[in-house]
CSV table of C-alpha atoms in Angstrom, one decimal:
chain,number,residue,atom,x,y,z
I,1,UNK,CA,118.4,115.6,92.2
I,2,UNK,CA,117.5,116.2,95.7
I,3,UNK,CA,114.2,114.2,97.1
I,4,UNK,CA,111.7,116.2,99.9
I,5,UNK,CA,109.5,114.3,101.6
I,6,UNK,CA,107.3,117.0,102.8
I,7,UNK,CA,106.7,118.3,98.6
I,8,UNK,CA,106.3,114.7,97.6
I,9,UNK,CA,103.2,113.7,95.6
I,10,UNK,CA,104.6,110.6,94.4
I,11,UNK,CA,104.2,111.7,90.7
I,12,UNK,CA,107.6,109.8,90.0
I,13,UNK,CA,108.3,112.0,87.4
I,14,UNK,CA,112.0,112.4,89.0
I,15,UNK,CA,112.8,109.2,87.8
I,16,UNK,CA,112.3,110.1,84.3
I,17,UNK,CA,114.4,112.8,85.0
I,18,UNK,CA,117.2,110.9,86.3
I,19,UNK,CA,119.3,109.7,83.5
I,20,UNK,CA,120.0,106.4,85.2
I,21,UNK,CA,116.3,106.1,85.8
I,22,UNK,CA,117.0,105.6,89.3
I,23,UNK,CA,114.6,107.2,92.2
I,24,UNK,CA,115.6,109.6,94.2
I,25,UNK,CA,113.1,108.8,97.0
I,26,UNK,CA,115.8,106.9,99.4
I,27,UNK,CA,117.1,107.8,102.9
I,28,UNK,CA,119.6,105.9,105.8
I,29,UNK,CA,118.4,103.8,108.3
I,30,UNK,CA,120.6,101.8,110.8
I,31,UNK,CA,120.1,98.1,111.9
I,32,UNK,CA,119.0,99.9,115.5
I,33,UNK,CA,116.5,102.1,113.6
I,34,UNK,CA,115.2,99.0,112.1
I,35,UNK,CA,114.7,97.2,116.0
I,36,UNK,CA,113.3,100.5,117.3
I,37,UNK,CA,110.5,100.6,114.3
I,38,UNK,CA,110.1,96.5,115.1
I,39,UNK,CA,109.6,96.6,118.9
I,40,UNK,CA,107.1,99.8,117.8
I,41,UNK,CA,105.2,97.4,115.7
I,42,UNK,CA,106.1,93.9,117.1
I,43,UNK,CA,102.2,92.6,118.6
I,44,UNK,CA,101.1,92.9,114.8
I,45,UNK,CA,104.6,91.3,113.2
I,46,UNK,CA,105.3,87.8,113.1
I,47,UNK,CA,108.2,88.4,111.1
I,48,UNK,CA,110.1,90.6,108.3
I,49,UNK,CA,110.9,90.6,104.3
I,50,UNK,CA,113.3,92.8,103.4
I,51,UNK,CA,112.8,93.2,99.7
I,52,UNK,CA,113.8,96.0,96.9
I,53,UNK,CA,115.1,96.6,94.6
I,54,UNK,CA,117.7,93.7,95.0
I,55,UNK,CA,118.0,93.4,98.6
I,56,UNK,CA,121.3,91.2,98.3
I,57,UNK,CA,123.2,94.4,96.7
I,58,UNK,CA,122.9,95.6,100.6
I,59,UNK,CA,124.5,91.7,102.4
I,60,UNK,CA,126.5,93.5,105.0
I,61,UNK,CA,123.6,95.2,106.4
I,62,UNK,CA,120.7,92.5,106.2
I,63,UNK,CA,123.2,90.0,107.8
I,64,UNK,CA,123.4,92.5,110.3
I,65,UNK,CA,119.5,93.2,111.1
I,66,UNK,CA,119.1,89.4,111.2
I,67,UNK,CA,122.0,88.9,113.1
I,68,UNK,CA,120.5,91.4,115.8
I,69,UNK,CA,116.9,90.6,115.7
I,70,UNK,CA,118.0,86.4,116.3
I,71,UNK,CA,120.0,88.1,119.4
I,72,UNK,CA,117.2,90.2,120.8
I,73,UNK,CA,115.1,88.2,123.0
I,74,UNK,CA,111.8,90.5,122.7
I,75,UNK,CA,112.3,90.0,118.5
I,76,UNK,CA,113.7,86.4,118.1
I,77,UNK,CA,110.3,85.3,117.3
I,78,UNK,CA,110.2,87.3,114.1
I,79,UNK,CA,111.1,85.0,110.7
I,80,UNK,CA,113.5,86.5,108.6
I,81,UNK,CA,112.9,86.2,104.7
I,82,UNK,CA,114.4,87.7,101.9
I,83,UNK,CA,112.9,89.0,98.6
I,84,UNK,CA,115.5,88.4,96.0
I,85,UNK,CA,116.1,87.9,92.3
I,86,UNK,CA,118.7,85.0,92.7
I,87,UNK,CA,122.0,86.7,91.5
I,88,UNK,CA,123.6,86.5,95.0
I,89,UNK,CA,126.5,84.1,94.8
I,90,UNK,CA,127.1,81.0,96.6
I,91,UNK,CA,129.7,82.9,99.5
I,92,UNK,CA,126.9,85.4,99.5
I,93,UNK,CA,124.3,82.9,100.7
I,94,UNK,CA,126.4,80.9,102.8
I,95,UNK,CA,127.2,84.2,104.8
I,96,UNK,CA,123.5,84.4,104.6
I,97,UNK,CA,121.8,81.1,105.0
I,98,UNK,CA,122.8,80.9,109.4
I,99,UNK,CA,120.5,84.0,109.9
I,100,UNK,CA,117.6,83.5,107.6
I,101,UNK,CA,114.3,81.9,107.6
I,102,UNK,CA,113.6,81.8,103.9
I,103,UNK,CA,114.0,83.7,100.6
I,104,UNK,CA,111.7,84.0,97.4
I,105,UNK,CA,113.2,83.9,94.4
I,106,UNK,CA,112.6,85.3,91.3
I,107,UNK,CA,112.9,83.1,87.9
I,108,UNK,CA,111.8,85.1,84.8
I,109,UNK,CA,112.6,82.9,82.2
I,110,UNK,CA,113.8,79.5,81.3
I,111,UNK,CA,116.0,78.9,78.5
I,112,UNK,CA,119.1,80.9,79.0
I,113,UNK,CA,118.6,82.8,75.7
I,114,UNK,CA,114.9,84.0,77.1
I,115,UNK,CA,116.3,84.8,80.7
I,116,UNK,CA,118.8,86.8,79.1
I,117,UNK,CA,116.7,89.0,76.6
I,118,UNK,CA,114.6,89.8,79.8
I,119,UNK,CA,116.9,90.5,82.5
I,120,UNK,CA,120.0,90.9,80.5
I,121,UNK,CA,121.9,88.4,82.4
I,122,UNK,CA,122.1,84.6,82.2
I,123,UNK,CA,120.3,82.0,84.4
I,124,UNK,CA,122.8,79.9,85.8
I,125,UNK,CA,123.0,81.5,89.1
I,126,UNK,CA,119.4,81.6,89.6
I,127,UNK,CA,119.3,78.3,89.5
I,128,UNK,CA,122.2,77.8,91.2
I,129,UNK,CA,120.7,79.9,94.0
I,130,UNK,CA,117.8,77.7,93.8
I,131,UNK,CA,119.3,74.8,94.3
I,132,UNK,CA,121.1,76.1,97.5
I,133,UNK,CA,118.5,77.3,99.2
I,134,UNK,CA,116.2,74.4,98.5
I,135,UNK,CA,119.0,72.1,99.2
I,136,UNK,CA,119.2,73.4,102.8
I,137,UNK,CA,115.2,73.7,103.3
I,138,UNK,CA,115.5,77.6,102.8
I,139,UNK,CA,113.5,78.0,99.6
I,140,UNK,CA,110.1,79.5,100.7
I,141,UNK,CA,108.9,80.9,97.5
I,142,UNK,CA,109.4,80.1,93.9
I,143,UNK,CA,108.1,82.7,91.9
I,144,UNK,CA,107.4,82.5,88.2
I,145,UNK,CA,107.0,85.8,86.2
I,146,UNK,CA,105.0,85.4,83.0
I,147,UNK,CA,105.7,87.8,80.0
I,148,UNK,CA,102.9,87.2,77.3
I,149,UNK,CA,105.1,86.5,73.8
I,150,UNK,CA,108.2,86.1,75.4
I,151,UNK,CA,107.9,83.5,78.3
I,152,UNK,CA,109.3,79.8,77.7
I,153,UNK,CA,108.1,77.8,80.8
I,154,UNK,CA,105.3,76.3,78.2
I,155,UNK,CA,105.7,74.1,75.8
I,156,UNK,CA,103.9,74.3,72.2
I,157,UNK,CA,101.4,71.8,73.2
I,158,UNK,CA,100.8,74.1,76.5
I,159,UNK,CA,102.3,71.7,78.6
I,160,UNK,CA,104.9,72.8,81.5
I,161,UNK,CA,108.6,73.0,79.6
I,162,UNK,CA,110.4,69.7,80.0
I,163,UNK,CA,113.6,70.9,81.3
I,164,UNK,CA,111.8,72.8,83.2
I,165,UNK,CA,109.6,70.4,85.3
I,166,UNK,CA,112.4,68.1,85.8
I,167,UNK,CA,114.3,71.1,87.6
I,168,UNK,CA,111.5,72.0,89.7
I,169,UNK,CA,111.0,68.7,91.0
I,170,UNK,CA,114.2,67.7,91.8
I,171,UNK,CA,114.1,71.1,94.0
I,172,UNK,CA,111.9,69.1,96.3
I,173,UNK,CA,107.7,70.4,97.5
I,174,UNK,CA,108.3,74.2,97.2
I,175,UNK,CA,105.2,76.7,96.6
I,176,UNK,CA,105.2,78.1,93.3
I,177,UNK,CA,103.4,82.0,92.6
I,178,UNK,CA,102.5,82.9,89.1
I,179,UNK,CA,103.2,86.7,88.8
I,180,UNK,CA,102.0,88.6,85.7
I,181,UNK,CA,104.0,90.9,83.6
I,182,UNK,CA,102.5,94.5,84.0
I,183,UNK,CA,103.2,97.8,82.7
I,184,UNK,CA,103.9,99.8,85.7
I,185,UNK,CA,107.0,101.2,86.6
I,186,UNK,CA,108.1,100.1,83.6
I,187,UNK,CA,110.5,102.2,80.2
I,188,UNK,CA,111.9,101.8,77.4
I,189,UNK,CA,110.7,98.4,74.9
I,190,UNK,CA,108.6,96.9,77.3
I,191,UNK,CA,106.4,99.7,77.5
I,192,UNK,CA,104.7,98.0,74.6
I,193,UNK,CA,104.6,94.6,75.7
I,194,UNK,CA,101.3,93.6,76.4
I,195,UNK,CA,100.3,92.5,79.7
I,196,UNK,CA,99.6,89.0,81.0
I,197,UNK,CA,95.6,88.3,81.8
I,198,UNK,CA,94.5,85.9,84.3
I,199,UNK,CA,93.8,83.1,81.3
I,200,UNK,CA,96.9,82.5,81.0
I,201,UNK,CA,98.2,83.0,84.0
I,202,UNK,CA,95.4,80.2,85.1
I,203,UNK,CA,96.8,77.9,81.7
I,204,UNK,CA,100.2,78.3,83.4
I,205,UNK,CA,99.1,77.5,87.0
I,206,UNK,CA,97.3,74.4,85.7
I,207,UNK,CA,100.3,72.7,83.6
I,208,UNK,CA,102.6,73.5,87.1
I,209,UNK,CA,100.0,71.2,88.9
I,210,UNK,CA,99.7,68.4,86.5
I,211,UNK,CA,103.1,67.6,87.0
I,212,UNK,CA,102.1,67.4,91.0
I,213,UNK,CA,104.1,71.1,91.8
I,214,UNK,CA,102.9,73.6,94.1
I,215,UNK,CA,101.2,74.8,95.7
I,216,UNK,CA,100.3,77.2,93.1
I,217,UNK,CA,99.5,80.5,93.7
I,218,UNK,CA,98.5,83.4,91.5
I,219,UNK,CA,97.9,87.3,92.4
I,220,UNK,CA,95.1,88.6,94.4
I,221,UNK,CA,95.1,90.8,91.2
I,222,UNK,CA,94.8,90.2,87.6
């Protein structure tokens, strides 16, 4: 399946027809592409996220673009943070970690068993990831993702998880966003999952701050 920009109405309907459900809406850009479109823009840019997808699947070449923007002296200005959802191992980050500002990391569940049935992968290097990053002042984000029926960081009396407020404090002050499960984008089971509202994603926000986390944040839209 061949994508052309100039046709393009952004129906997405090529992804359903892609049997890996995978867009086709992609092109090549080089780390000097990337300055050219920065010094274009740089008076309104006081710095970068480079976000996906799972912008760690592409190391080599974001090592590369922060590498270069640290070197330029009309750029060096410009903060460098990552979007990520944590599965980048520790080598990964270490190769990372001299060029960047910050990352915000995804965790979408709590217990290992809940992680798993929602991403399909365990949660030990999340954490793991967490821990680094925090560890060396490089945690800018924490970001919860709330799936109405299926989410764990609550416990039955509505208070934040144990476990789970003991991890987040050792991690040190880090802000905390509340993100909402919602339907877009999204196939297969979950398409009948029911979205999160902003009362619960206010219930949540409020049992992170008793325990003196945060800051809290939740979506400009709910």
């Amino acid at each position: 399946m061949r994508w052309q920009a100039a046709l393009c109405t952004d129906c997405d309907r090529c992804i359903d027809g892609c049997p890996r459900h995978a867009s086709p809406k992609t092109s090549q850009i080089s780390v000097a592409e990337v300055l050219a479109l920065l010094r274009r823009y740089g008076p309104l840019l006081t710095g970068i996220t480079v976000s996906g997808g799972e912008a760690t699947t592409q190391l080599p070449f974001v090592i590369a673009l922060f590498t270069a923007i640290r070197q330029a002296q009309d750029l060096s200005h410009l903060t460098c943070l990552l979007d990520s959802n944590g599965s980048l191992a520790e080598t990964g980050w270490q190769r990372l970690l001299p060029v960047l500002d910050g990352a915000m990391i995804d965790l979408k569940g709590w217990r290992d068993s809940v992680h798993h049935s929602l991403t399909g992968v365990g949660r030990e290097r999340v954490l793991a990831s967490l821990r680094l990053l925090a560890s060396h002042g490089k945690l800018a984000e924490l970001r919860l993702l709330h799936v109405p029926g299926r989410s764990d960081f609550l416990d039955a009396d509505g208070k934040l998880e144990t476990g789970l407020a003991s991890f987040l404090q050792n991690l040190g002050p880090v802000p905390i966003r509340l993100n909402g499960f919602r339907q877009h984008g999204v196939r297969g089971v979950a398409t009948s999952w029911p979205e999160a509202g902003r009362d619960e994603l206010t219930r949540l926000a409020r049992a992170v701050s008793d325990r003196g986390l945060g800051p809290v944040s939740l979506p400009a839209i709910i």
